[in-house]
Short mmCIF file of C-alpha atoms in Angstrom, two decimals:
data_model
loop_
_atom_site.label_atom_id
_atom_site.label_comp_id
_atom_site.label_asym_id
_atom_site.label_seq_id
_atom_site.Cartn_x
_atom_site.Cartn_y
_atom_site.Cartn_z
CA GLY A 1 -149.88 151.30 -109.59
CA LEU A 2 -150.92 148.33 -111.82
CA VAL A 3 -149.21 149.80 -114.68
CA LEU A 4 -146.26 150.37 -112.75
CA LEU A 5 -145.77 147.28 -111.17
CA ALA A 6 -146.71 145.72 -114.82
CA TYR A 7 -143.99 147.29 -116.36
CA VAL A 8 -141.85 146.43 -113.30
CA PHE A 9 -142.33 142.30 -114.11
CA LEU A 10 -141.55 142.64 -117.15
CA LEU A 11 -138.92 144.42 -117.37
CA THR A 12 -137.54 142.06 -113.54
CA PHE A 13 -138.62 138.45 -115.65
CA ILE A 14 -139.76 139.12 -119.23
CA SER A 15 -136.80 141.15 -120.46
CA PRO A 16 -134.38 142.45 -117.83
CA GLY A 17 -133.10 146.16 -118.83
CA ALA A 18 -129.83 144.67 -116.51
CA SER A 19 -127.86 148.59 -116.56
CA ASP A 20 -130.62 149.97 -118.08
CA THR A 21 -133.19 149.78 -116.43
CA PRO A 22 -133.67 153.16 -115.61
CA ARG A 23 -134.33 154.17 -119.69
CA TYR A 24 -136.90 151.44 -119.99
CA LEU A 25 -139.09 152.90 -116.44
CA LEU A 26 -139.00 156.05 -119.13
CA PRO A 27 -142.73 155.62 -120.32
CA VAL A 28 -143.55 155.24 -116.61
CA THR A 29 -142.70 158.53 -114.90
CA PRO A 30 -146.23 160.03 -116.70
CA VAL A 31 -148.23 158.11 -114.38
CA LEU A 32 -145.74 158.35 -111.21
CA ALA A 33 -146.27 162.33 -112.38
CA ILE A 34 -150.67 161.70 -112.50
CA GLY A 35 -150.09 159.30 -109.19
CA THR A 36 -148.12 162.32 -107.11
CA ALA A 37 -151.22 165.10 -108.75
CA ARG A 38 -153.79 162.92 -107.51
CA VAL A 39 -151.98 162.29 -103.93
CA LEU A 40 -151.18 166.41 -103.47
CA SER A 41 -154.59 167.17 -104.88
CA SER A 42 -156.24 165.22 -101.26
CA PHE A 43 -155.24 167.65 -98.67
CA ARG A 44 -156.80 170.20 -97.48
CA THR A 45 -154.86 173.77 -98.46
CA PRO A 46 -152.06 174.03 -100.79
CA ARG A 47 -149.83 175.10 -98.59
CA VAL A 48 -149.78 171.64 -96.79
CA GLY A 49 -149.02 170.10 -101.35
CA LEU A 50 -147.06 172.53 -101.93
CA ALA A 51 -144.82 171.51 -98.65
CA VAL A 52 -144.97 167.64 -99.03
CA LEU A 53 -143.41 167.85 -102.81
CA CYS A 54 -140.75 170.13 -102.39
CA LEU A 55 -139.75 167.83 -99.37
CA GLY A 56 -140.16 165.20 -101.78
CA ALA A 57 -138.04 166.85 -104.91
CA VAL A 58 -135.53 167.43 -101.78
CA VAL A 59 -135.29 163.95 -100.46
CA ILE A 60 -135.44 162.39 -104.10
CA GLY A 61 -133.10 164.33 -105.54
CA GLY A 62 -130.16 164.23 -102.61
CA LEU A 63 -130.69 160.64 -102.58
CA SER A 64 -130.78 160.73 -106.15
CA LEU A 65 -127.57 163.39 -106.48
CA ARG A 66 -124.06 161.13 -105.57
CA ASP A 67 -125.22 158.68 -107.91
CA LEU A 68 -125.83 160.85 -110.53
CA HIS A 69 -122.53 162.62 -110.75
CA GLN A 70 -120.93 158.62 -110.07
CA ARG A 71 -122.89 157.59 -113.49
CA VAL A 72 -121.84 160.50 -115.25
CA VAL A 73 -118.25 160.42 -114.68
CA TRP A 74 -118.44 156.23 -115.84
CA LEU A 75 -120.14 157.46 -118.93
CA ARG A 76 -117.09 160.07 -119.46
CA SER A 77 -114.42 157.50 -119.20
CA LEU A 78 -116.01 155.03 -121.44
CA GLY A 79 -115.39 157.99 -124.23
CA LEU A 80 -119.50 158.07 -124.59
CA SER A 81 -120.15 161.68 -125.82
CA SER A 82 -123.12 163.23 -126.90
CA ASN A 83 -121.59 163.35 -130.46
CA GLU A 84 -120.96 160.54 -130.01
CA VAL A 85 -124.39 159.46 -128.98
CA PHE A 86 -125.87 161.17 -131.56
CA GLU A 87 -123.54 160.18 -134.19
CA ARG A 88 -123.65 163.49 -135.34
CA ASP A 89 -120.09 163.06 -136.88
CA VAL A 90 -121.81 161.09 -139.91
CA VAL A 91 -124.87 163.03 -139.42
CA ASN A 92 -122.57 165.88 -140.61
CA LYS A 93 -121.86 164.57 -143.75
CA ILE A 94 -125.53 162.99 -145.07
CA ASN A 95 -126.22 166.68 -144.53
CA THR A 96 -123.52 167.23 -146.77
CA LEU A 97 -124.41 165.09 -149.74
CA ALA A 98 -128.31 164.02 -149.21
CA ARG A 99 -130.55 165.75 -151.23
CA PRO A 100 -134.32 167.28 -150.53
CA GLY A 101 -136.56 164.37 -150.11
CA ASP A 102 -133.51 161.06 -149.04
CA THR A 103 -134.84 159.11 -147.00
CA LEU A 104 -131.87 157.45 -143.88
CA LEU A 105 -131.69 153.79 -142.99
CA SER A 106 -130.47 153.91 -139.18
CA TYR A 107 -130.77 152.09 -136.53
CA GLU A 108 -129.73 155.18 -133.82
CA VAL A 109 -132.92 157.14 -134.82
CA GLN A 110 -131.76 159.90 -131.96
CA LEU A 111 -129.71 161.60 -134.54
CA ARG A 112 -132.97 162.63 -136.08
CA TYR A 113 -132.27 166.00 -133.64
CA TYR A 114 -129.40 166.74 -135.37
CA LEU A 115 -130.53 165.67 -139.17
CA ARG A 116 -131.19 168.27 -141.70
CA ARG A 117 -135.20 168.56 -142.02
CA ASP A 118 -135.63 167.34 -145.79
CA VAL A 119 -133.98 163.50 -144.64
CA SER A 120 -136.69 161.69 -142.99
CA VAL A 121 -135.25 158.06 -141.09
CA LEU A 122 -136.41 155.24 -141.17
CA SER A 123 -136.15 153.09 -137.96
CA GLU A 124 -134.12 150.17 -138.54
CA ASP A 125 -135.95 147.93 -135.61
CA GLY A 126 -139.00 150.01 -136.15
CA ILE A 127 -138.89 152.31 -132.78
CA THR A 128 -139.60 154.81 -133.97
CA ASP A 129 -142.55 153.70 -137.23
CA ALA A 130 -143.11 150.27 -136.73
CA LYS A 131 -143.14 149.75 -140.58
CA VAL A 132 -140.16 147.01 -140.37
CA ARG A 133 -142.28 144.92 -138.59
CA PRO A 134 -143.86 142.56 -141.27
CA TYR A 135 -141.09 142.26 -142.55
CA GLN A 136 -138.75 140.72 -139.04
CA THR A 137 -137.45 137.81 -140.72
CA PRO A 138 -133.75 138.23 -142.48
CA ALA A 139 -135.20 137.13 -145.98
CA ARG A 140 -138.32 140.00 -146.16
CA ILE A 141 -135.49 142.51 -144.99
CA ALA A 142 -135.02 142.72 -148.90
CA LEU A 143 -138.06 143.51 -149.58
CA PHE A 144 -138.47 145.89 -146.71
CA LEU A 145 -135.87 147.93 -148.62
CA ARG A 146 -136.99 147.60 -152.13
CA ARG A 147 -140.57 149.27 -150.29
CA TYR A 148 -139.02 152.43 -148.32
CA ARG A 149 -136.87 152.39 -150.47
CA PRO A 150 -133.94 154.32 -148.17
CA ASP A 151 -131.60 156.29 -150.06
CA TRP A 152 -128.81 155.88 -147.43
CA TRP A 153 -127.95 153.37 -144.53
CA ILE A 154 -125.61 153.75 -141.83
CA ALA A 155 -124.52 150.60 -140.71
CA ASP A 156 -123.81 149.30 -137.32
CA ALA A 157 -123.15 145.48 -135.63
CA ASN A 158 -126.66 145.21 -134.69
CA VAL A 159 -127.55 143.73 -138.06
CA ALA A 160 -125.51 141.36 -136.99
CA THR A 161 -126.78 140.48 -133.41
CA ARG A 162 -130.57 141.06 -133.64
CA PRO A 163 -132.55 137.89 -134.91
CA TYR A 164 -134.51 139.25 -137.33
CA MET A 165 -131.47 140.16 -139.41
CA ARG A 166 -128.96 137.73 -139.26
CA GLY A 167 -128.56 136.54 -142.68
CA SER A 168 -130.47 139.51 -144.24
CA VAL A 169 -129.09 141.17 -147.06
CA LEU A 170 -128.03 143.86 -144.42
CA ASP A 171 -125.81 141.69 -142.25
CA ARG A 172 -124.12 140.19 -145.79
CA VAL A 173 -123.29 143.40 -147.16
CA PHE A 174 -121.83 144.81 -143.64
CA THR A 175 -120.11 141.34 -142.75
CA THR A 176 -118.65 141.58 -146.79
CA PHE A 177 -117.90 144.78 -146.68
CA LYS A 178 -116.68 144.30 -142.65
CA ALA A 179 -114.51 141.72 -144.38
CA ASP A 180 -112.85 143.72 -147.05
CA ARG A 181 -111.65 147.15 -146.62
CA ALA A 182 -110.70 147.20 -150.23
CA LEU A 183 -113.85 147.05 -151.49
CA LYS A 184 -116.38 150.06 -152.72
CA SER A 185 -119.21 148.70 -153.71
CA GLU A 186 -121.73 145.63 -153.86
CA SER A 187 -125.19 144.77 -155.60
CA VAL A 188 -126.61 142.11 -153.38
CA GLY A 189 -130.41 140.91 -153.87
CA GLY A 190 -131.24 143.79 -156.79
CA ILE A 191 -130.14 146.39 -154.47
CA GLY A 192 -127.11 148.31 -154.86
CA PHE A 193 -124.30 149.72 -152.15
CA ARG A 194 -122.51 151.48 -152.45
CA LEU A 195 -119.15 152.77 -148.87
CA VAL A 196 -119.52 156.19 -148.53
CA ALA A 197 -117.56 156.91 -145.44
CA ARG A 198 -115.82 154.11 -143.07
CA ARG A 199 -115.36 154.79 -139.54
CA SER A 200 -111.72 155.68 -138.63
CA ARG A 201 -112.15 156.56 -134.51
CA PRO A 202 -112.45 154.14 -132.29
CA MET A 203 -115.84 152.51 -130.50
CA ALA A 204 -117.41 153.69 -127.68
CA PRO A 205 -116.99 150.42 -125.04
CA GLY A 206 -120.44 149.38 -124.65
CA PHE A 207 -121.87 150.89 -127.15
CA GLY A 208 -122.77 150.08 -130.22
CA GLY A 209 -121.69 152.96 -132.87
CA TRP A 210 -121.32 153.26 -136.68
CA GLN A 211 -118.96 151.46 -138.40
CA MET A 212 -119.73 152.58 -142.37
CA LEU A 213 -121.89 154.50 -144.07
CA PHE A 214 -123.72 153.65 -147.26
CA ARG A 215 -125.49 154.70 -150.91
CA LEU A 216 -128.59 152.43 -151.64
CA SER A 217 -129.54 152.17 -155.51
CA TYR A 218 -132.26 149.83 -156.47
CA GLY A 219 -132.89 148.51 -160.10
CA GLY A 220 -135.86 148.60 -162.24
#
């Protein structure tokens, strides 16, 4: 109970999740499941516990069905398909071009599901590996790149909005290539960035989405 209340307090007063609150509350689900199991185990007979469980499922499911349908309709109207969320078009290009053992730097790490198994994913914000955490200042992002040497980078607008990315080598590259569509390669801070692909489809409203794919190289 304290874990659940602490999480709700965090998302309400410290870091509000706004319309994405259900997604951010997802990690609490195991706590709720364990609590529910503990309550059901307190019933004297298994039949009573099973009846309570079924009743709860019917009530929760019935109340949620309409909202779930409305949300699905809304998301489809935005063009927010699984292809968009998993960035499958740019992932397909990487799957074709990458060499075994290559590393991809990306913000949307859920693309791992469709990426070749012999290509690893380096998280741009550290959500899956925390490797960027010691380097989360604009001046140290170049050190992060030289330390882990990703071969590919999927660039999106997060490098221009995240505080630790603003003014970093990635932000400068993203801004430069976005302004000059004729530019094909650039070297910044001793790191080479070669443009491999540029997004041609419109962006889905309310979702960042990839904008450019780069091949990285390192001097020395």
